[in-house]
Amino acid sequence: RLAFGEELMNGDDLIYELWPSDCPILEVVLVLQDKLEEEDVRQSAEFFLDKIGTYDVDEVRALITGIHIETDSALGALATTICVQTAASFMVDRDAVQGKQYLAIVLEITDEVPWFHERNGQPETLLKKFLRACQSAFEAHIQTRPLDVNKMRGILRLCGHLFFQGKLPVKIIGEIMYELIGHGSRLLEDGVECALDLVQIVLSKLQETKHGNALAQEFALRLLQLRPSLRRTEPWLSEQNLGARC
């Protein structure tokens, strides 16, 4: 990589900026930088993901799989980059096609990308690092004041789709909801809005099991306690539906 000051450069810009016509002698200084591999991985992943819509999804998946990964930190950079891009897509739309495509790529290539370490006897795969990146993003944003509701929605929608795909356990959804609307939560109205958004994605999956259905019931009662008017605006919170689930 070559840089001019702080700016990474490529293509014809290198000749124009580094070797102007009135300067016959060119001095090149090579600087070794830490974390260059991680930065290369991040930039490559962002570039390839942006091609969805222009390239076929299978082509993009092949490009992502072909990114050169030699270290655990580079694998983490790939997972974090895709997580950030996926959450950003879901921030715009709960059912964003692009976000679902990003998520599908992670799920499909996780066994094809090399991994380097184990944790508790389990390989630290791309998917494991992707899930950890989601957790880190949620934990970081839940502490910010004022809460960035749009960014939080993107993260929660991603978590909801991961749960729907069977990649997050019911327990994690319960913990997230407690952070949003539990008795110790200080998010108030923002917490209710975010919780409602998450429930829209996970409700039908929760209701497939006895434990999940009980958790959904708990969410419903807490939401009505915080905002009674939801009984009129949210059909799933009607007395009839709640009674049927009891």
PDB file of N, CA and C in Angstrom, residues 41-57 59-61 63-64 67 78 81-82 84-86 88-89 98-99 101-102 105:
ATOM      1  N   VAL A  41      -8.020  -6.662   5.138  1.00  0.00           N
ATOM      2  CA  VAL A  41      -9.204  -7.518   5.204  1.00  0.00           C
ATOM      3  C   VAL A  41     -10.459  -6.658   5.303  1.00  0.00           C
ATOM      4  N   ARG A  42     -10.414  -5.647   6.155  1.00  0.00           N
ATOM      5  CA  ARG A  42     -11.584  -4.779   6.338  1.00  0.00           C
ATOM      6  C   ARG A  42     -11.945  -4.079   5.027  1.00  0.00           C
ATOM      7  N   GLN A  43     -10.951  -3.489   4.374  1.00  0.00           N
ATOM      8  CA  GLN A  43     -11.220  -2.764   3.145  1.00  0.00           C
ATOM      9  C   GLN A  43     -11.713  -3.697   2.036  1.00  0.00           C
ATOM     10  N   SER A  44     -11.124  -4.878   1.955  1.00  0.00           N
ATOM     11  CA  SER A  44     -11.550  -5.837   0.932  1.00  0.00           C
ATOM     12  C   SER A  44     -12.991  -6.273   1.173  1.00  0.00           C
ATOM     13  N   ALA A  45     -13.321  -6.578   2.439  1.00  0.00           N
ATOM     14  CA  ALA A  45     -14.674  -7.028   2.758  1.00  0.00           C
ATOM     15  C   ALA A  45     -15.696  -5.940   2.447  1.00  0.00           C
ATOM     16  N   GLU A  46     -15.400  -4.708   2.832  1.00  0.00           N
ATOM     17  CA  GLU A  46     -16.314  -3.599   2.546  1.00  0.00           C
ATOM     18  C   GLU A  46     -16.508  -3.436   1.039  1.00  0.00           C
ATOM     19  N   PHE A  47     -15.418  -3.520   0.286  1.00  0.00           N
ATOM     20  CA  PHE A  47     -15.494  -3.347  -1.164  1.00  0.00           C
ATOM     21  C   PHE A  47     -16.358  -4.439  -1.795  1.00  0.00           C
ATOM     22  N   PHE A  48     -16.139  -5.682  -1.394  1.00  0.00           N
ATOM     23  CA  PHE A  48     -16.887  -6.797  -1.988  1.00  0.00           C
ATOM     24  C   PHE A  48     -18.356  -6.770  -1.573  1.00  0.00           C
ATOM     25  N   LEU A  49     -18.630  -6.455  -0.314  1.00  0.00           N
ATOM     26  CA  LEU A  49     -20.024  -6.405   0.149  1.00  0.00           C
ATOM     27  C   LEU A  49     -20.805  -5.325  -0.584  1.00  0.00           C
ATOM     28  N   ASP A  50     -20.134  -4.236  -0.898  1.00  0.00           N
ATOM     29  CA  ASP A  50     -20.796  -3.153  -1.631  1.00  0.00           C
ATOM     30  C   ASP A  50     -21.190  -3.567  -3.050  1.00  0.00           C
ATOM     31  N   LYS A  51     -20.629  -4.677  -3.520  1.00  0.00           N
ATOM     32  CA  LYS A  51     -20.927  -5.134  -4.883  1.00  0.00           C
ATOM     33  C   LYS A  51     -22.234  -5.913  -4.972  1.00  0.00           C
ATOM     34  N   ILE A  52     -22.813  -6.255  -3.816  1.00  0.00           N
ATOM     35  CA  ILE A  52     -24.115  -6.929  -3.853  1.00  0.00           C
ATOM     36  C   ILE A  52     -25.131  -5.969  -4.472  1.00  0.00           C
ATOM     37  N   GLY A  53     -25.848  -6.452  -5.441  1.00  0.00           N
ATOM     38  CA  GLY A  53     -26.751  -5.592  -6.213  1.00  0.00           C
ATOM     39  C   GLY A  53     -26.178  -5.339  -7.589  1.00  0.00           C
ATOM     40  N   THR A  54     -24.835  -5.311  -7.667  1.00  0.00           N
ATOM     41  CA  THR A  54     -24.149  -5.196  -8.954  1.00  0.00           C
ATOM     42  C   THR A  54     -23.701  -6.572  -9.432  1.00  0.00           C
ATOM     43  N   TYR A  55     -23.096  -7.329  -8.503  1.00  0.00           N
ATOM     44  CA  TYR A  55     -22.681  -8.696  -8.795  1.00  0.00           C
ATOM     45  C   TYR A  55     -23.732  -9.664  -8.256  1.00  0.00           C
ATOM     46  N   ASP A  56     -23.711 -10.870  -8.776  1.00  0.00           N
ATOM     47  CA  ASP A  56     -24.534 -11.941  -8.239  1.00  0.00           C
ATOM     48  C   ASP A  56     -24.060 -12.271  -6.814  1.00  0.00           C
ATOM     49  N   VAL A  57     -24.989 -12.661  -5.935  1.00  0.00           N
ATOM     50  CA  VAL A  57     -24.640 -12.966  -4.544  1.00  0.00           C
ATOM     51  C   VAL A  57     -23.600 -14.077  -4.476  1.00  0.00           C
ATOM     52  N   GLU A  59     -21.247 -14.666  -6.565  1.00  0.00           N
ATOM     53  CA  GLU A  59     -19.951 -14.078  -6.898  1.00  0.00           C
ATOM     54  C   GLU A  59     -19.372 -13.344  -5.700  1.00  0.00           C
ATOM     55  N   VAL A  60     -20.213 -12.592  -5.010  1.00  0.00           N
ATOM     56  CA  VAL A  60     -19.751 -11.862  -3.826  1.00  0.00           C
ATOM     57  C   VAL A  60     -19.303 -12.842  -2.748  1.00  0.00           C
ATOM     58  N   ARG A  61     -20.066 -13.912  -2.569  1.00  0.00           N
ATOM     59  CA  ARG A  61     -19.690 -14.920  -1.576  1.00  0.00           C
ATOM     60  C   ARG A  61     -18.319 -15.507  -1.899  1.00  0.00           C
ATOM     61  N   LEU A  63     -15.932 -14.048  -3.584  1.00  0.00           N
ATOM     62  CA  LEU A  63     -14.924 -13.014  -3.347  1.00  0.00           C
ATOM     63  C   LEU A  63     -14.590 -12.901  -1.869  1.00  0.00           C
ATOM     64  N   ILE A  64     -15.614 -12.935  -1.010  1.00  0.00           N
ATOM     65  CA  ILE A  64     -15.390 -12.855   0.436  1.00  0.00           C
ATOM     66  C   ILE A  64     -14.594 -14.072   0.908  1.00  0.00           C
ATOM     67  N   ILE A  67     -10.811 -13.868   0.342  1.00  0.00           N
ATOM     68  CA  ILE A  67      -9.956 -12.909   1.065  1.00  0.00           C
ATOM     69  C   ILE A  67      -8.885 -13.674   1.841  1.00  0.00           C
ATOM     70  N   LEU A  78     -12.575  -9.568   9.662  1.00  0.00           N
ATOM     71  CA  LEU A  78     -13.577  -9.929   8.661  1.00  0.00           C
ATOM     72  C   LEU A  78     -14.960 -10.036   9.301  1.00  0.00           C
ATOM     73  N   THR A  81     -16.306  -6.560  10.351  1.00  0.00           N
ATOM     74  CA  THR A  81     -16.685  -5.748   9.190  1.00  0.00           C
ATOM     75  C   THR A  81     -18.039  -6.171   8.645  1.00  0.00           C
ATOM     76  N   ILE A  82     -18.245  -7.474   8.504  1.00  0.00           N
ATOM     77  CA  ILE A  82     -19.538  -7.948   7.987  1.00  0.00           C
ATOM     78  C   ILE A  82     -20.647  -7.643   8.986  1.00  0.00           C
ATOM     79  N   VAL A  84     -20.821  -5.081  11.091  1.00  0.00           N
ATOM     80  CA  VAL A  84     -21.118  -3.645  11.013  1.00  0.00           C
ATOM     81  C   VAL A  84     -21.955  -3.345   9.769  1.00  0.00           C
ATOM     82  N   GLN A  85     -21.576  -3.922   8.635  1.00  0.00           N
ATOM     83  CA  GLN A  85     -22.301  -3.685   7.390  1.00  0.00           C
ATOM     84  C   GLN A  85     -23.720  -4.261   7.445  1.00  0.00           C
ATOM     85  N   THR A  86     -23.863  -5.429   8.068  1.00  0.00           N
ATOM     86  CA  THR A  86     -25.181  -6.055   8.168  1.00  0.00           C
ATOM     87  C   THR A  86     -26.102  -5.246   9.067  1.00  0.00           C
ATOM     88  N   ALA A  88     -25.877  -2.102   9.722  1.00  0.00           N
ATOM     89  CA  ALA A  88     -26.180  -0.838   9.040  1.00  0.00           C
ATOM     90  C   ALA A  88     -27.307  -1.026   8.031  1.00  0.00           C
ATOM     91  N   SER A  89     -27.323  -2.167   7.369  1.00  0.00           N
ATOM     92  CA  SER A  89     -28.389  -2.445   6.409  1.00  0.00           C
ATOM     93  C   SER A  89     -29.729  -2.611   7.118  1.00  0.00           C
ATOM     94  N   GLN A  98     -30.664  -6.832   1.567  1.00  0.00           N
ATOM     95  CA  GLN A  98     -29.208  -6.795   1.577  1.00  0.00           C
ATOM     96  C   GLN A  98     -28.662  -7.330   2.896  1.00  0.00           C
ATOM     97  N   GLY A  99     -29.282  -6.937   4.014  1.00  0.00           N
ATOM     98  CA  GLY A  99     -28.843  -7.430   5.313  1.00  0.00           C
ATOM     99  C   GLY A  99     -28.973  -8.939   5.410  1.00  0.00           C
ATOM    100  N   GLN A 101     -28.856 -10.976   2.931  1.00  0.00           N
ATOM    101  CA  GLN A 101     -27.839 -11.562   2.055  1.00  0.00           C
ATOM    102  C   GLN A 101     -26.479 -11.576   2.738  1.00  0.00           C
ATOM    103  N   TYR A 102     -26.128 -10.494   3.432  1.00  0.00           N
ATOM    104  CA  TYR A 102     -24.873 -10.462   4.180  1.00  0.00           C
ATOM    105  C   TYR A 102     -24.845 -11.593   5.206  1.00  0.00           C
ATOM    106  N   ILE A 105     -24.354 -15.004   3.713  1.00  0.00           N
ATOM    107  CA  ILE A 105     -22.962 -15.240   3.313  1.00  0.00           C
ATOM    108  C   ILE A 105     -22.150 -15.747   4.497  1.00  0.00           C
TER     109      ILE A 105
END
